[in-house]
């Protein structure tokens, strides 16, 4: 186990690869067997993955912490202060090996079945492109972003702050598709989306399929996207077609979507029934626990991270409100004793986008704990602490997300 000081240092360090926690995770025989069954090559204990996997080889290696072949996070220092995250810096999280790259060569022939509507149909991406189109910015964030800060050692990828980015999506509003197919059937309460990966042989499909249900209130903003950041949607991020549910945690944004059903019940796939459920430490996942749907209000500092010189410093960060627009961000350079409101930087891309922020601060030599606290227009603010939970989901406490900067 690393000392608390060493961990803290790692968390502040943009180059952190946190070998201790990761090798603990991959070191268990059960985890290694599961990983290899799914087609990923497990790393030996203590081994550092250095190169990007083939399906993400186009990414900017230096901007990413490569946790494994299926989990890559943006370094805190590479997040920058832009309103949109560059595609080659955006984090990647795949539960299964991605479909072959060839599926994005001719995206218009990809098919998606729509069920639970008056006139169920199979539609190609080419047909969807004629049904309607919209462009929306939304934050894509893994439910476990911030997991590394939980002291109980929550299982799963030890994401710090970089399992998140703000992305511009273009596609058809799901509402338009539903309307064209005669509306949803009576009693539909959920939108259930299925990922198009080929499932590994020899495993019960329900235990591995990426199939997620979200409440039908999400129909107001959900879309089927074929473009990300003004380019055809890459295979890495779910091309040819992806379900995008603005303001909802990453897992609900199903990549390579091949089936969408309006259903009375949530799917019984493991990723829905017991996965992505908030419960106390030590408790197993179950369908009656809260599911990771709407994201909570959150922010973190992106610069400076470790050192600075005395005098005027520009403190940068990013903030978002999930499904609710942001009101303000306050920044403290004394660990939360005193706060000052930061200024939003750049254009407002709507309620689901993040807002970069900046605040000038006069810093004296010595150590400074810099923290940020966002508040949405409904008055929800980030709490100081975290809500401990078994899998380390939904952490938005401002204290853990701060940085300690040495000013000389
Ligand atoms: N089909 C499919 N969709 C998926 C996943 C997946 O493994 N397969 N992973 C989910 C999870 S857990 C997250 S956090 C996001 C990550 O999106 P990204 O890889 O484009 O960054 O995709 C979600 N959608
Ligand atoms: Mo995720």
PDB file of N, CA and C in Angstrom, residues 34-104:
ATOM      1  N   UNK A  34     -11.158 -13.527 -16.409  1.00  0.00           N
ATOM      2  CA  UNK A  34     -12.278 -12.828 -17.038  1.00  0.00           C
ATOM      3  C   UNK A  34     -11.760 -11.969 -18.187  1.00  0.00           C
ATOM      4  N   UNK A  35     -10.651 -11.281 -17.923  1.00  0.00           N
ATOM      5  CA  UNK A  35     -10.106 -10.383 -18.937  1.00  0.00           C
ATOM      6  C   UNK A  35      -9.693 -11.175 -20.175  1.00  0.00           C
ATOM      7  N   UNK A  36      -9.021 -12.309 -20.000  1.00  0.00           N
ATOM      8  CA  UNK A  36      -8.547 -13.019 -21.178  1.00  0.00           C
ATOM      9  C   UNK A  36      -9.705 -13.654 -21.948  1.00  0.00           C
ATOM     10  N   UNK A  37     -10.748 -14.079 -21.252  1.00  0.00           N
ATOM     11  CA  UNK A  37     -11.923 -14.628 -21.946  1.00  0.00           C
ATOM     12  C   UNK A  37     -12.525 -13.603 -22.885  1.00  0.00           C
ATOM     13  N   UNK A  38     -12.454 -12.327 -22.492  1.00  0.00           N
ATOM     14  CA  UNK A  38     -13.027 -11.267 -23.308  1.00  0.00           C
ATOM     15  C   UNK A  38     -12.082 -10.833 -24.418  1.00  0.00           C
ATOM     16  N   UNK A  39     -10.930 -11.453 -24.510  1.00  0.00           N
ATOM     17  CA  UNK A  39     -10.064 -11.183 -25.644  1.00  0.00           C
ATOM     18  C   UNK A  39      -8.972 -10.163 -25.391  1.00  0.00           C
ATOM     19  N   UNK A  40      -8.848  -9.664 -24.171  1.00  0.00           N
ATOM     20  CA  UNK A  40      -7.767  -8.739 -23.890  1.00  0.00           C
ATOM     21  C   UNK A  40      -6.613  -9.498 -23.271  1.00  0.00           C
ATOM     22  N   UNK A  41      -5.415  -9.054 -23.604  1.00  0.00           N
ATOM     23  CA  UNK A  41      -4.247  -9.719 -23.033  1.00  0.00           C
ATOM     24  C   UNK A  41      -3.977  -9.106 -21.667  1.00  0.00           C
ATOM     25  N   UNK A  42      -4.054  -9.929 -20.630  1.00  0.00           N
ATOM     26  CA  UNK A  42      -3.823  -9.361 -19.300  1.00  0.00           C
ATOM     27  C   UNK A  42      -2.358  -8.988 -19.113  1.00  0.00           C
ATOM     28  N   UNK A  43      -2.123  -8.003 -18.304  1.00  0.00           N
ATOM     29  CA  UNK A  43      -0.758  -7.580 -18.014  1.00  0.00           C
ATOM     30  C   UNK A  43      -0.224  -8.400 -16.863  1.00  0.00           C
ATOM     31  N   UNK A  44       1.059  -8.642 -16.900  1.00  0.00           N
ATOM     32  CA  UNK A  44       1.683  -9.325 -15.770  1.00  0.00           C
ATOM     33  C   UNK A  44       1.675  -8.383 -14.574  1.00  0.00           C
ATOM     34  N   UNK A  45       1.757  -8.955 -13.400  1.00  0.00           N
ATOM     35  CA  UNK A  45       1.747  -8.154 -12.177  1.00  0.00           C
ATOM     36  C   UNK A  45       2.863  -7.103 -12.226  1.00  0.00           C
ATOM     37  N   UNK A  46       2.491  -5.858 -12.025  1.00  0.00           N
ATOM     38  CA  UNK A  46       3.493  -4.799 -11.982  1.00  0.00           C
ATOM     39  C   UNK A  46       3.912  -4.262 -13.339  1.00  0.00           C
ATOM     40  N   UNK A  47       3.478  -4.940 -14.425  1.00  0.00           N
ATOM     41  CA  UNK A  47       3.872  -4.506 -15.761  1.00  0.00           C
ATOM     42  C   UNK A  47       3.111  -3.242 -16.163  1.00  0.00           C
ATOM     43  N   UNK A  48       3.798  -2.303 -16.793  1.00  0.00           N
ATOM     44  CA  UNK A  48       3.161  -1.055 -17.214  1.00  0.00           C
ATOM     45  C   UNK A  48       2.777  -1.120 -18.690  1.00  0.00           C
ATOM     46  N   UNK A  49       1.518  -0.910 -19.000  1.00  0.00           N
ATOM     47  CA  UNK A  49       1.159  -0.890 -20.416  1.00  0.00           C
ATOM     48  C   UNK A  49       1.678   0.413 -21.026  1.00  0.00           C
ATOM     49  N   UNK A  50       2.443   0.314 -22.077  1.00  0.00           N
ATOM     50  CA  UNK A  50       3.044   1.529 -22.606  1.00  0.00           C
ATOM     51  C   UNK A  50       2.405   1.982 -23.913  1.00  0.00           C
ATOM     52  N   UNK A  51       1.943   1.037 -24.718  1.00  0.00           N
ATOM     53  CA  UNK A  51       1.453   1.457 -26.029  1.00  0.00           C
ATOM     54  C   UNK A  51      -0.067   1.405 -26.083  1.00  0.00           C
ATOM     55  N   UNK A  52      -0.612   2.145 -27.021  1.00  0.00           N
ATOM     56  CA  UNK A  52      -2.061   2.160 -27.208  1.00  0.00           C
ATOM     57  C   UNK A  52      -2.482   0.897 -27.948  1.00  0.00           C
ATOM     58  N   UNK A  53      -3.663   0.363 -27.650  1.00  0.00           N
ATOM     59  CA  UNK A  53      -4.146  -0.791 -28.405  1.00  0.00           C
ATOM     60  C   UNK A  53      -4.462  -0.367 -29.849  1.00  0.00           C
ATOM     61  N   UNK A  54      -4.471  -1.309 -30.781  1.00  0.00           N
ATOM     62  CA  UNK A  54      -4.657  -0.996 -32.215  1.00  0.00           C
ATOM     63  C   UNK A  54      -5.881  -0.131 -32.485  1.00  0.00           C
ATOM     64  N   UNK A  55      -7.003  -0.449 -31.830  1.00  0.00           N
ATOM     65  CA  UNK A  55      -8.235   0.274 -32.170  1.00  0.00           C
ATOM     66  C   UNK A  55      -8.217   1.721 -31.670  1.00  0.00           C
ATOM     67  N   UNK A  56      -7.210   2.064 -30.872  1.00  0.00           N
ATOM     68  CA  UNK A  56      -7.085   3.448 -30.389  1.00  0.00           C
ATOM     69  C   UNK A  56      -5.700   4.006 -30.713  1.00  0.00           C
ATOM     70  N   UNK A  57      -5.023   3.400 -31.692  1.00  0.00           N
ATOM     71  CA  UNK A  57      -3.641   3.784 -32.014  1.00  0.00           C
ATOM     72  C   UNK A  57      -3.532   5.225 -32.506  1.00  0.00           C
ATOM     73  N   UNK A  58      -4.639   5.786 -32.993  1.00  0.00           N
ATOM     74  CA  UNK A  58      -4.634   7.160 -33.512  1.00  0.00           C
ATOM     75  C   UNK A  58      -4.672   8.211 -32.399  1.00  0.00           C
ATOM     76  N   UNK A  59      -4.808   7.768 -31.165  1.00  0.00           N
ATOM     77  CA  UNK A  59      -4.906   8.708 -30.038  1.00  0.00           C
ATOM     78  C   UNK A  59      -3.548   9.317 -29.694  1.00  0.00           C
ATOM     79  N   UNK A  60      -3.571  10.438 -28.998  1.00  0.00           N
ATOM     80  CA  UNK A  60      -2.364  11.132 -28.564  1.00  0.00           C
ATOM     81  C   UNK A  60      -1.840  10.445 -27.297  1.00  0.00           C
ATOM     82  N   UNK A  61      -0.864   9.598 -27.470  1.00  0.00           N
ATOM     83  CA  UNK A  61      -0.364   8.780 -26.361  1.00  0.00           C
ATOM     84  C   UNK A  61       0.045   9.618 -25.147  1.00  0.00           C
ATOM     85  N   UNK A  62       0.706  10.734 -25.417  1.00  0.00           N
ATOM     86  CA  UNK A  62       1.233  11.527 -24.301  1.00  0.00           C
ATOM     87  C   UNK A  62       0.142  12.222 -23.487  1.00  0.00           C
ATOM     88  N   UNK A  63      -1.061  12.312 -24.047  1.00  0.00           N
ATOM     89  CA  UNK A  63      -2.160  12.962 -23.331  1.00  0.00           C
ATOM     90  C   UNK A  63      -2.916  11.973 -22.447  1.00  0.00           C
ATOM     91  N   UNK A  64      -2.559  10.682 -22.562  1.00  0.00           N
ATOM     92  CA  UNK A  64      -3.383   9.644 -21.929  1.00  0.00           C
ATOM     93  C   UNK A  64      -2.624   8.819 -20.898  1.00  0.00           C
ATOM     94  N   UNK A  65      -3.352   8.366 -19.905  1.00  0.00           N
ATOM     95  CA  UNK A  65      -2.860   7.340 -18.986  1.00  0.00           C
ATOM     96  C   UNK A  65      -3.477   6.046 -19.499  1.00  0.00           C
ATOM     97  N   UNK A  66      -2.638   5.116 -19.940  1.00  0.00           N
ATOM     98  CA  UNK A  66      -3.169   3.850 -20.463  1.00  0.00           C
ATOM     99  C   UNK A  66      -3.282   2.873 -19.292  1.00  0.00           C
ATOM    100  N   UNK A  67      -4.494   2.740 -18.754  1.00  0.00           N
ATOM    101  CA  UNK A  67      -4.689   1.815 -17.631  1.00  0.00           C
ATOM    102  C   UNK A  67      -4.661   0.373 -18.117  1.00  0.00           C
ATOM    103  N   UNK A  68      -5.257   0.145 -19.288  1.00  0.00           N
ATOM    104  CA  UNK A  68      -5.305  -1.202 -19.884  1.00  0.00           C
ATOM    105  C   UNK A  68      -5.687  -1.019 -21.339  1.00  0.00           C
ATOM    106  N   UNK A  69      -5.792  -2.126 -22.082  1.00  0.00           N
ATOM    107  CA  UNK A  69      -6.172  -2.049 -23.499  1.00  0.00           C
ATOM    108  C   UNK A  69      -7.604  -1.565 -23.665  1.00  0.00           C
ATOM    109  N   UNK A  70      -8.393  -1.602 -22.605  1.00  0.00           N
ATOM    110  CA  UNK A  70      -9.786  -1.151 -22.741  1.00  0.00           C
ATOM    111  C   UNK A  70     -10.114   0.075 -21.894  1.00  0.00           C
ATOM    112  N   UNK A  71      -9.099   0.649 -21.250  1.00  0.00           N
ATOM    113  CA  UNK A  71      -9.349   1.830 -20.410  1.00  0.00           C
ATOM    114  C   UNK A  71      -8.190   2.816 -20.515  1.00  0.00           C
ATOM    115  N   UNK A  72      -8.475   3.973 -21.094  1.00  0.00           N
ATOM    116  CA  UNK A  72      -7.465   5.033 -21.243  1.00  0.00           C
ATOM    117  C   UNK A  72      -8.074   6.340 -20.770  1.00  0.00           C
ATOM    118  N   UNK A  73      -7.351   7.048 -19.916  1.00  0.00           N
ATOM    119  CA  UNK A  73      -7.891   8.293 -19.377  1.00  0.00           C
ATOM    120  C   UNK A  73      -7.050   9.501 -19.781  1.00  0.00           C
ATOM    121  N   UNK A  74      -7.684  10.646 -19.933  1.00  0.00           N
ATOM    122  CA  UNK A  74      -6.963  11.879 -20.258  1.00  0.00           C
ATOM    123  C   UNK A  74      -6.219  12.348 -19.009  1.00  0.00           C
ATOM    124  N   UNK A  75      -4.943  12.661 -19.163  1.00  0.00           N
ATOM    125  CA  UNK A  75      -4.201  13.210 -18.021  1.00  0.00           C
ATOM    126  C   UNK A  75      -4.819  14.544 -17.621  1.00  0.00           C
ATOM    127  N   UNK A  76      -4.806  14.816 -16.329  1.00  0.00           N
ATOM    128  CA  UNK A  76      -5.391  16.069 -15.838  1.00  0.00           C
ATOM    129  C   UNK A  76      -4.756  17.269 -16.558  1.00  0.00           C
ATOM    130  N   UNK A  77      -3.453  17.189 -16.762  1.00  0.00           N
ATOM    131  CA  UNK A  77      -2.747  18.286 -17.394  1.00  0.00           C
ATOM    132  C   UNK A  77      -2.984  18.389 -18.894  1.00  0.00           C
ATOM    133  N   UNK A  78      -3.675  17.408 -19.489  1.00  0.00           N
ATOM    134  CA  UNK A  78      -3.946  17.428 -20.930  1.00  0.00           C
ATOM    135  C   UNK A  78      -5.394  17.819 -21.222  1.00  0.00           C
ATOM    136  N   UNK A  79      -6.173  18.084 -20.167  1.00  0.00           N
ATOM    137  CA  UNK A  79      -7.586  18.433 -20.373  1.00  0.00           C
ATOM    138  C   UNK A  79      -7.698  19.826 -20.990  1.00  0.00           C
ATOM    139  N   UNK A  80      -6.790  20.717 -20.571  1.00  0.00           N
ATOM    140  CA  UNK A  80      -6.751  22.052 -21.157  1.00  0.00           C
ATOM    141  C   UNK A  80      -7.927  22.908 -20.737  1.00  0.00           C
ATOM    142  N   UNK A  81      -8.174  23.974 -21.497  1.00  0.00           N
ATOM    143  CA  UNK A  81      -9.272  24.871 -21.132  1.00  0.00           C
ATOM    144  C   UNK A  81     -10.216  25.118 -22.304  1.00  0.00           C
ATOM    145  N   UNK A  82     -10.334  24.128 -23.177  1.00  0.00           N
ATOM    146  CA  UNK A  82     -11.216  24.255 -24.337  1.00  0.00           C
ATOM    147  C   UNK A  82     -12.641  23.850 -24.009  1.00  0.00           C
ATOM    148  N   UNK A  83     -13.591  24.378 -24.800  1.00  0.00           N
ATOM    149  CA  UNK A  83     -14.993  24.013 -24.592  1.00  0.00           C
ATOM    150  C   UNK A  83     -15.276  22.601 -25.104  1.00  0.00           C
ATOM    151  N   UNK A  84     -14.441  22.122 -26.033  1.00  0.00           N
ATOM    152  CA  UNK A  84     -14.594  20.764 -26.568  1.00  0.00           C
ATOM    153  C   UNK A  84     -13.279  20.012 -26.385  1.00  0.00           C
ATOM    154  N   UNK A  85     -13.377  18.731 -26.045  1.00  0.00           N
ATOM    155  CA  UNK A  85     -12.183  17.893 -25.879  1.00  0.00           C
ATOM    156  C   UNK A  85     -11.764  17.350 -27.239  1.00  0.00           C
ATOM    157  N   UNK A  86     -10.514  17.552 -27.594  1.00  0.00           N
ATOM    158  CA  UNK A  86     -10.021  17.015 -28.871  1.00  0.00           C
ATOM    159  C   UNK A  86     -10.220  15.497 -28.887  1.00  0.00           C
ATOM    160  N   UNK A  87     -10.673  14.977 -30.019  1.00  0.00           N
ATOM    161  CA  UNK A  87     -10.983  13.541 -30.114  1.00  0.00           C
ATOM    162  C   UNK A  87      -9.790  12.665 -29.739  1.00  0.00           C
ATOM    163  N   UNK A  88      -8.583  13.093 -30.111  1.00  0.00           N
ATOM    164  CA  UNK A  88      -7.435  12.223 -29.846  1.00  0.00           C
ATOM    165  C   UNK A  88      -6.960  12.273 -28.386  1.00  0.00           C
ATOM    166  N   UNK A  89      -7.642  13.117 -27.577  1.00  0.00           N
ATOM    167  CA  UNK A  89      -7.325  13.156 -26.134  1.00  0.00           C
ATOM    168  C   UNK A  89      -8.446  12.577 -25.292  1.00  0.00           C
ATOM    169  N   UNK A  90      -9.586  12.336 -25.912  1.00  0.00           N
ATOM    170  CA  UNK A  90     -10.755  11.864 -25.162  1.00  0.00           C
ATOM    171  C   UNK A  90     -10.504  10.457 -24.596  1.00  0.00           C
ATOM    172  N   UNK A  91     -10.968  10.221 -23.380  1.00  0.00           N
ATOM    173  CA  UNK A  91     -10.802   8.907 -22.745  1.00  0.00           C
ATOM    174  C   UNK A  91     -11.536   7.815 -23.539  1.00  0.00           C
ATOM    175  N   UNK A  92     -11.147   6.575 -23.283  1.00  0.00           N
ATOM    176  CA  UNK A  92     -11.774   5.418 -23.941  1.00  0.00           C
ATOM    177  C   UNK A  92     -12.105   4.384 -22.885  1.00  0.00           C
ATOM    178  N   UNK A  93     -13.301   3.795 -23.004  1.00  0.00           N
ATOM    179  CA  UNK A  93     -13.661   2.722 -22.092  1.00  0.00           C
ATOM    180  C   UNK A  93     -14.503   1.690 -22.854  1.00  0.00           C
ATOM    181  N   UNK A  94     -13.905   0.549 -23.064  1.00  0.00           N
ATOM    182  CA  UNK A  94     -14.606  -0.545 -23.740  1.00  0.00           C
ATOM    183  C   UNK A  94     -14.694  -1.746 -22.811  1.00  0.00           C
ATOM    184  N   UNK A  95     -15.897  -2.253 -22.619  1.00  0.00           N
ATOM    185  CA  UNK A  95     -16.078  -3.455 -21.805  1.00  0.00           C
ATOM    186  C   UNK A  95     -15.725  -4.708 -22.594  1.00  0.00           C
ATOM    187  N   UNK A  96     -15.854  -4.614 -23.903  1.00  0.00           N
ATOM    188  CA  UNK A  96     -15.636  -5.744 -24.816  1.00  0.00           C
ATOM    189  C   UNK A  96     -14.732  -5.254 -25.947  1.00  0.00           C
ATOM    190  N   UNK A  97     -14.091  -6.184 -26.670  1.00  0.00           N
ATOM    191  CA  UNK A  97     -13.327  -5.726 -27.837  1.00  0.00           C
ATOM    192  C   UNK A  97     -14.266  -5.028 -28.825  1.00  0.00           C
ATOM    193  N   UNK A  98     -13.825  -3.911 -29.394  1.00  0.00           N
ATOM    194  CA  UNK A  98     -14.640  -3.157 -30.354  1.00  0.00           C
ATOM    195  C   UNK A  98     -14.881  -3.998 -31.601  1.00  0.00           C
ATOM    196  N   UNK A  99     -15.996  -3.766 -32.301  1.00  0.00           N
ATOM    197  CA  UNK A  99     -16.200  -4.464 -33.580  1.00  0.00           C
ATOM    198  C   UNK A  99     -15.060  -4.100 -34.537  1.00  0.00           C
ATOM    199  N   UNK A 100     -14.840  -4.929 -35.581  1.00  0.00           N
ATOM    200  CA  UNK A 100     -13.734  -4.618 -36.500  1.00  0.00           C
ATOM    201  C   UNK A 100     -13.895  -3.234 -37.118  1.00  0.00           C
ATOM    202  N   UNK A 101     -12.781  -2.579 -37.334  1.00  0.00           N
ATOM    203  CA  UNK A 101     -12.747  -1.219 -37.869  1.00  0.00           C
ATOM    204  C   UNK A 101     -13.558  -1.093 -39.162  1.00  0.00           C
ATOM    205  N   UNK A 102     -13.650  -2.198 -39.929  1.00  0.00           N
ATOM    206  CA  UNK A 102     -14.345  -2.201 -41.225  1.00  0.00           C
ATOM    207  C   UNK A 102     -15.791  -1.723 -41.109  1.00  0.00           C
ATOM    208  N   UNK A 103     -16.418  -1.836 -39.942  1.00  0.00           N
ATOM    209  CA  UNK A 103     -17.827  -1.421 -39.821  1.00  0.00           C
ATOM    210  C   UNK A 103     -18.003   0.086 -40.026  1.00  0.00           C
ATOM    211  N   UNK A 104     -16.915   0.849 -39.861  1.00  0.00           N
ATOM    212  CA  UNK A 104     -17.052   2.295 -40.056  1.00  0.00           C
ATOM    213  C   UNK A 104     -16.646   2.728 -41.472  1.00  0.00           C
TER     214      UNK A 104
END
